[in-house]
Amino acid sequence: MKNWYKIGFLVINLALCYDLMGQDMTDTITINEVQIIEKASFDNVPGQKREIIKLSKILQSNALTISEVLNTQSLVNVRNYGASGISTISVRGAGASHTSVVWNGFNIQSFQNGQFDFSTLPIGASDKIALVYGGTGAQIGSGSIGGTLFVDNEIDFGDELDVQTQFLAGSYKRFNQYASAQYRSEKFATRLSFLNDQSENNFTYKNRTRFRTPIDTVKNGAIRRLSATSNTKIKTGDRSDLNFHLWATKQDAKDPGTMLSPARGHYTKTDNVRLAGVWKWNHKNIDAEVRSAYLYNHMEYAGDVTSDHYTHNQINELSLASHWNQFLWKLAVNQSIEWINSSDLTENPQRQKQALYGMIQRKWKYIEGVVIMRQEMVSHEAIPFTPAAGLDIFMSKNITFSTFVSRSYKLPTFNDLYWTGWGNPNLNSEDALNSEASIKYRRWKERNSFQIKLGGFRNQIKDIIIWLPQGTIWRPENLESVLSYGLEFESEIKHKFSSEMGITANGQYTWVKSMNEGKQLIYIPEHKAGINLLFTYRDFMISYSHIYTGNRYTDKLNMLKPLARFNTADIRVAQSFSKNQYKFNVAGAVKNVYNATYEVIQYIPTPPINFELSITITYKQ
Amino acid sequence: MLPLLISFVGCSPKESETTGNYEKGILILNEGLFNSGTADITHYLNNITQQNVFSQTNNRPLGDIGQSMTYYDGKYYIVVNNSNKIEVVDMDFVSIAAFENLTLPRYIQFANGKGYVSSWANDGQVYVIEPATGAVLKTISTDPGSEKMLLHDNMLYVANSGGYGSSNTISIINTNTDSVEVTLEVGSNPIDLVIDTQRNLWVLLAGQYDASWTEVEGAGLVKIAPQTNQILETIAFESSTGTANSLCTNGQDLFYNYNGGIHKMSIDATIAPSAPAISGQFYKLYLNASKLYACDAGDYSTPGKVLIYNQTEQLATDTIHAGITPSYILFRN
């Protein structure tokens, strides 16, 4: 039994080790749709499914997190682990550690536990967001087996000073304050922002696990997140500029337990500092970049046992790219070193990585194709060569066929390798082969547009690392294999009634089988669907989003009754108005409109119907 | 004599007759997977096995980490460790009450009309509770990791297993005064205890991993004279890659789970056997009616089983299919 606590703690630790919170000013009032960004590759990779995270003005609350947006706007499966718990995403049936996050071109997925907490990333932290489905190992490197979220900050030269502040209040004592300032001139541009987000999360729910099913109140569920970001661009010559990005966060999250295990005063404290510098040079058709980043994380967990972890990651990259006519190529070398000081890991381990990356892309009249190659050395040993190739075939003005094939991998985490006494230093990388194909039909007129897309995918992951008992301890081994396959369907209709009035409707549906030894993986719903409706009139907007999540198994053999399917819906309204150089935006949200009782993770309660109200003031000079 | 009888059969308390669907047979408490709420009861009688008895009867999960269960006064008391509670059910397994005011409870014993619940909270303690209501009458501090308890001559012997750290003591509580009379140093992380036919107390030392978690040292057996609390013998085990657990006796022989299997040792022996009598990786071990019941938890995330052995034969004579991580067995003969 004693070891269950260690395993339990390990699981919690795997889940909680990486917390972060960030905020960076984005002029959300003026940007209707954020754009795709792929620093580690070219912007448009033929054949690869990439989803630009479209944020209408109504959704542009700086307090809204990426996980909330992805849940309603994409096909991914979002898992929220409680009021103050982490939020992970599963793309195409892959695991949470198979989704990497690339911030300004640098992979910030934890090398200690392989995860990223998406609830800590507010949409205001980025100027550009895109989700790429499927393997991007050839472009990004380790961990990008299921998908990759690209989060980017951009600031450009200009002639402007603007200041923005936002206040938000919500149910369960949620308060959020945001402030930012931006100055732009011909040779210098900088933006600084701060965020404070806190909530008691003390909602009530019917506890179906307790004797006589009483109404319980979540205790010890408070969370507080502070963050500061800075983005600066300096002109260093006619052909070059220097960019700096800083994202510092501090989070204090208490552990409310579950319906089954009451809170015992446990908590997690997390600090993050992410610092990146990029020098860009351009001459005619040649682009060069020198990039460097330092990523720091400190996590302290206080529970039945305590632990303390400090991770460091230093990354340097040099890239050269050229394009002429319809031909593009890019070559990059990457060097990084990861190291950790941890109360639970042996002897402060470190890992060095070097990667060589090449990409050739060519466009013809009806076809655009790409070939990508990556070879990485990890601690002076070559890991398997990682290629990828894709095609877009423009079958007509309205129809495009796309296909993409790639190999991806995930290195063992430091917890897998070095957990004191339990880690296994002889682990291999997890190895994945992804393939996908889709067909898109698009039609547009002056006032209307219509788009429909149908795709299928297959993802075979081998040598998955799982922890198994060996006597009274547990050890990780490369033993499991998962085959995921499925279909994705998306459609969107836009109609403008007039220059001032319009409506947008989109819908998504995905069917996913993610099988290990003939059994569906836990918490992967076979069916997920959603619709979003947006109506705009002048500066008024109202939106409705509805998500259906199908049954999910919670046990490995699919023997137990699955966790019940559920529907959730949110309504948001916003009104903007301007006076002189000031712009005001008042927004409200009703979440879980139908007051549904549901569980994303079994026995972790979710809030009933709840409300938010915010006001945003922007000053521009 | 009753406590002695209880000790002889290792882990098989028998009490008065009460009718109900689950009054007779073998009740296996499945610990379940941590944080998954899969703890439940398997019932086995006349070659018929019934799974998920608690959840099917009460339409709700038993809780998180089923730790132990005991029969008392016509009711079963099921200790659910990570849910901080004891569920009380009747002989049909219908919920009667839930005592939710206990932190990290482990085992429960009854004496003098009171319940004694060992707990890992506050660096080790024993709750004294009112059996009908669960009201805490008193909390007795022990050393870290209060675990198995044994009642003998109105004295409650508590193995302090170390909990999240380490301990080398047993606490001896007088159930008339509900206070610790003696704290006896016995060795590394005491985890279980029994009484033999010579009325000597045996304490199983789990041992402790070294700093690199590669080797367990300090495991062994300690023989104590309960009348004087004098240590009569300390028998050290060879080092191993896993800790020891589950001490049972038929009065003449001791059985315990350690180092790749079930070891058998006479109560007159002065050195521990170097090889197991029955080889295998077992989670817990019980003895009833001269048969050994070894819990095989498998991968701890899918249903396990209980293998039934004669005391020295290598091959199991029977198998009971159980739930996830079978960990405690209550024999209702």
Short mmCIF file of C-alpha atoms in Angstrom, two decimals, chain A residues 317-561:
data_model
loop_
_atom_site.label_atom_id
_atom_site.label_comp_id
_atom_site.label_asym_id
_atom_site.label_seq_id
_atom_site.Cartn_x
_atom_site.Cartn_y
_atom_site.Cartn_z
CA GLU A 317 19.15 27.47 -33.37
CA LEU A 318 20.51 28.74 -36.66
CA SER A 319 18.42 28.62 -39.81
CA LEU A 320 18.80 29.62 -43.42
CA ALA A 321 15.95 29.76 -45.90
CA SER A 322 15.52 30.80 -49.47
CA HIS A 323 12.71 31.09 -51.94
CA TRP A 324 12.48 31.94 -55.59
CA ASN A 325 9.72 31.39 -58.04
CA GLN A 326 7.75 28.44 -56.67
CA PHE A 327 10.65 26.76 -54.92
CA LEU A 328 11.45 26.98 -51.22
CA TRP A 329 14.11 25.41 -49.05
CA LYS A 330 15.18 25.71 -45.46
CA LEU A 331 18.07 24.33 -43.45
CA ALA A 332 18.45 24.57 -39.68
CA VAL A 333 20.71 23.30 -36.94
CA ASN A 334 19.51 23.14 -33.38
CA GLN A 335 21.37 22.54 -30.16
CA SER A 336 19.82 22.29 -26.71
CA ILE A 337 20.66 21.21 -23.21
CA GLU A 338 18.14 20.21 -20.56
CA TRP A 339 18.95 19.76 -16.90
CA ILE A 340 17.09 19.35 -13.66
CA ASN A 341 17.50 19.52 -9.91
CA SER A 342 14.79 17.49 -8.26
CA SER A 343 14.04 15.94 -4.91
CA ASP A 344 12.74 12.84 -6.68
CA LEU A 345 15.30 12.32 -9.42
CA THR A 346 18.81 10.96 -9.23
CA GLU A 347 21.94 13.06 -9.39
CA ASN A 348 20.72 16.15 -11.25
CA PRO A 349 20.65 14.59 -14.72
CA GLN A 350 21.10 16.47 -17.96
CA ARG A 351 20.55 15.74 -21.64
CA GLN A 352 22.12 17.31 -24.72
CA LYS A 353 20.46 17.31 -28.09
CA GLN A 354 21.57 18.35 -31.55
CA ALA A 355 19.33 18.32 -34.58
CA LEU A 356 19.74 18.92 -38.29
CA TYR A 357 16.59 19.87 -40.13
CA GLY A 358 15.94 20.33 -43.85
CA MET A 359 12.87 21.16 -45.89
CA ILE A 360 12.16 21.48 -49.60
CA GLN A 361 8.88 22.75 -50.91
CA ARG A 362 7.72 23.18 -54.49
CA LYS A 363 4.56 24.51 -56.03
CA TRP A 364 3.31 23.68 -59.49
CA LYS A 365 0.08 24.78 -61.10
CA TYR A 366 -2.11 22.08 -59.61
CA ILE A 367 0.15 20.52 -57.01
CA GLU A 368 2.17 21.72 -54.08
CA GLY A 369 4.49 19.30 -52.31
CA VAL A 370 6.95 19.21 -49.45
CA VAL A 371 9.65 16.89 -48.12
CA ILE A 372 11.03 17.38 -44.61
CA MET A 373 13.90 15.56 -42.93
CA ARG A 374 15.27 15.65 -39.41
CA GLN A 375 18.10 13.83 -37.72
CA GLU A 376 18.57 14.31 -34.02
CA MET A 377 21.39 13.28 -31.73
CA VAL A 378 20.51 12.78 -28.09
CA SER A 379 23.39 12.57 -25.64
CA HIS A 380 25.66 11.79 -28.62
CA GLU A 381 23.49 8.92 -29.89
CA ALA A 382 21.49 9.16 -33.08
CA ILE A 383 17.80 8.54 -32.76
CA PRO A 384 15.84 7.25 -35.76
CA PHE A 385 15.76 9.46 -38.84
CA THR A 386 12.50 11.41 -38.99
CA PRO A 387 11.09 12.21 -42.44
CA ALA A 388 7.79 13.67 -43.58
CA ALA A 389 6.16 14.42 -46.92
CA GLY A 390 2.97 16.10 -47.98
CA LEU A 391 0.91 17.06 -51.02
CA ASP A 392 -1.87 19.48 -51.82
CA ILE A 393 -3.65 18.74 -55.09
CA PHE A 394 -5.86 21.51 -56.39
CA MET A 395 -8.46 19.46 -58.21
CA SER A 396 -10.54 22.45 -59.19
CA LYS A 397 -11.14 26.00 -58.14
CA ASN A 398 -13.23 24.72 -55.24
CA ILE A 399 -11.77 21.36 -54.34
CA THR A 400 -8.43 20.55 -52.73
CA PHE A 401 -7.14 17.11 -51.85
CA SER A 402 -4.41 16.90 -49.20
CA THR A 403 -2.30 14.11 -47.84
CA PHE A 404 0.57 13.97 -45.36
CA VAL A 405 2.79 11.17 -44.08
CA SER A 406 5.27 11.59 -41.26
CA ARG A 407 7.33 9.80 -38.70
CA SER A 408 7.43 11.21 -35.17
CA TYR A 409 8.95 10.31 -31.86
CA LYS A 410 8.88 11.15 -28.19
CA LEU A 411 11.94 10.91 -26.03
CA PRO A 412 11.58 9.38 -22.56
CA THR A 413 10.90 12.03 -19.96
CA PHE A 414 13.32 12.68 -17.13
CA ASN A 415 10.80 11.10 -14.75
CA ASP A 416 10.87 7.96 -16.90
CA LEU A 417 14.63 7.89 -16.99
CA TYR A 418 15.77 9.11 -13.63
CA TRP A 419 13.03 8.74 -10.97
CA THR A 420 15.04 7.61 -7.97
CA GLY A 421 15.19 3.83 -7.89
CA TRP A 422 12.27 3.49 -10.26
CA GLY A 423 13.46 5.18 -13.44
CA ASN A 424 14.82 3.19 -16.36
CA PRO A 425 17.82 4.78 -18.12
CA ASN A 426 17.66 2.23 -20.94
CA LEU A 427 14.36 3.38 -22.40
CA ASN A 428 14.00 4.05 -26.11
CA SER A 429 11.97 6.77 -27.79
CA GLU A 430 8.34 6.17 -28.58
CA ASP A 431 8.01 5.84 -32.34
CA ALA A 432 5.01 6.89 -34.42
CA LEU A 433 3.96 6.72 -38.06
CA ASN A 434 1.24 9.18 -39.01
CA SER A 435 -0.72 9.38 -42.23
CA GLU A 436 -3.72 11.44 -43.19
CA ALA A 437 -5.78 12.49 -46.19
CA SER A 438 -8.58 15.00 -46.59
CA ILE A 439 -10.69 16.67 -49.21
CA LYS A 440 -11.96 20.21 -48.93
CA TYR A 441 -14.69 21.92 -50.87
CA ARG A 442 -14.95 25.68 -50.66
CA ARG A 443 -17.30 28.08 -52.35
CA TRP A 444 -17.64 31.81 -51.86
CA LYS A 445 -19.59 34.73 -53.20
CA GLU A 446 -19.76 38.36 -52.31
CA ARG A 447 -21.91 37.90 -49.21
CA ASN A 448 -21.65 34.18 -48.55
CA SER A 449 -19.04 31.54 -48.09
CA PHE A 450 -19.33 27.84 -47.56
CA GLN A 451 -16.69 25.32 -46.68
CA ILE A 452 -16.79 21.64 -45.97
CA LYS A 453 -13.93 19.29 -45.19
CA LEU A 454 -13.75 15.56 -44.67
CA GLY A 455 -10.59 13.78 -43.59
CA GLY A 456 -9.27 10.54 -42.24
CA PHE A 457 -6.14 9.72 -40.28
CA ARG A 458 -4.13 6.80 -38.99
CA ASN A 459 -1.49 6.97 -36.27
CA GLN A 460 0.51 3.94 -35.17
CA ILE A 461 2.54 4.52 -32.01
CA LYS A 462 5.01 1.86 -30.89
CA ASP A 463 7.23 1.45 -27.85
CA ILE A 464 4.96 3.57 -25.68
CA ILE A 465 6.40 3.92 -22.23
CA ILE A 466 4.22 2.55 -19.45
CA TRP A 467 4.94 2.02 -15.77
CA LEU A 468 4.62 -1.55 -14.56
CA PRO A 469 4.99 -3.15 -11.15
CA GLN A 470 8.17 -5.07 -10.47
CA GLY A 471 7.76 -6.56 -7.04
CA THR A 472 7.05 -3.70 -4.68
CA ILE A 473 8.29 -0.95 -6.98
CA TRP A 474 7.29 0.26 -10.44
CA ARG A 475 9.46 0.74 -13.50
CA PRO A 476 8.81 2.20 -16.95
CA GLU A 477 9.20 -0.01 -20.02
CA ASN A 478 8.77 0.41 -23.79
CA LEU A 479 5.93 -2.07 -24.04
CA GLU A 480 2.70 -0.65 -25.29
CA SER A 481 1.46 -0.08 -28.80
CA VAL A 482 -1.51 2.05 -29.82
CA LEU A 483 -3.26 2.31 -33.16
CA SER A 484 -5.45 5.37 -33.59
CA TYR A 485 -7.60 6.04 -36.61
CA GLY A 486 -10.65 8.07 -37.34
CA LEU A 487 -12.59 10.56 -39.40
CA GLU A 488 -12.92 14.31 -39.11
CA PHE A 489 -15.66 16.47 -40.54
CA GLU A 490 -15.85 20.24 -40.50
CA SER A 491 -18.11 22.78 -42.12
CA GLU A 492 -18.59 26.52 -42.01
CA ILE A 493 -21.15 28.91 -43.43
CA LYS A 494 -20.83 32.69 -43.39
CA HIS A 495 -23.48 35.11 -44.53
CA LYS A 496 -23.55 38.87 -44.51
CA PHE A 497 -27.02 40.37 -44.41
CA SER A 498 -25.56 43.83 -44.83
CA SER A 499 -22.31 45.62 -44.20
CA GLU A 500 -23.25 45.81 -40.53
CA MET A 501 -24.92 42.48 -39.91
CA GLY A 502 -23.64 38.95 -40.35
CA ILE A 503 -23.83 35.43 -39.12
CA THR A 504 -21.27 32.62 -38.95
CA ALA A 505 -22.05 29.01 -38.23
CA ASN A 506 -19.56 26.19 -38.02
CA GLY A 507 -19.71 22.61 -36.94
CA GLN A 508 -17.22 19.83 -36.27
CA TYR A 509 -17.50 16.14 -35.72
CA THR A 510 -14.79 13.57 -35.09
CA TRP A 511 -14.85 9.81 -34.76
CA VAL A 512 -11.77 8.34 -33.11
CA LYS A 513 -10.75 4.78 -32.37
CA SER A 514 -7.62 4.64 -30.28
CA MET A 515 -6.89 1.02 -29.53
CA ASN A 516 -4.50 -0.91 -27.36
CA GLU A 517 -4.93 -4.68 -27.60
CA GLY A 518 -8.39 -4.17 -29.04
CA LYS A 519 -9.58 -1.83 -26.30
CA GLN A 520 -10.29 1.87 -26.54
CA LEU A 521 -7.88 3.99 -24.51
CA ILE A 522 -9.32 5.56 -21.40
CA TYR A 523 -10.85 9.03 -21.66
CA ILE A 524 -10.79 9.03 -25.48
CA PRO A 525 -14.38 9.59 -26.64
CA GLU A 526 -15.27 7.78 -29.81
CA HIS A 527 -17.52 10.66 -30.81
CA LYS A 528 -17.19 14.38 -30.29
CA ALA A 529 -19.15 17.12 -32.02
CA GLY A 530 -19.66 20.84 -31.68
CA ILE A 531 -21.40 23.80 -33.24
CA ASN A 532 -20.68 27.50 -32.95
CA LEU A 533 -23.01 30.30 -33.96
CA LEU A 534 -22.05 33.94 -34.08
CA PHE A 535 -24.27 36.88 -34.87
CA THR A 536 -22.89 40.39 -35.25
CA TYR A 537 -24.62 43.70 -35.68
CA ARG A 538 -22.49 46.79 -35.70
CA ASP A 539 -20.56 46.60 -32.42
CA PHE A 540 -22.88 44.09 -30.81
CA MET A 541 -22.19 40.36 -30.85
CA ILE A 542 -23.73 37.25 -29.46
CA SER A 543 -22.42 33.70 -29.73
CA TYR A 544 -23.60 30.26 -28.82
CA SER A 545 -21.34 27.22 -28.64
CA HIS A 546 -22.47 23.68 -27.98
CA ILE A 547 -20.25 20.65 -27.42
CA TYR A 548 -21.19 17.00 -27.36
CA THR A 549 -18.70 14.58 -25.82
CA GLY A 550 -19.43 10.88 -26.14
CA ASN A 551 -19.00 8.04 -23.68
CA ARG A 552 -15.49 7.43 -22.43
CA TYR A 553 -14.01 4.34 -20.85
CA THR A 554 -12.19 4.76 -17.57
CA ASP A 555 -10.60 1.33 -17.31
CA LYS A 556 -8.02 -0.31 -19.49
CA LEU A 557 -10.10 -3.39 -20.39
CA ASN A 558 -13.30 -1.44 -21.10
CA MET A 559 -15.09 -3.65 -18.59
CA LEU A 560 -16.58 -0.96 -16.37
CA LYS A 561 -19.56 1.14 -17.27
#
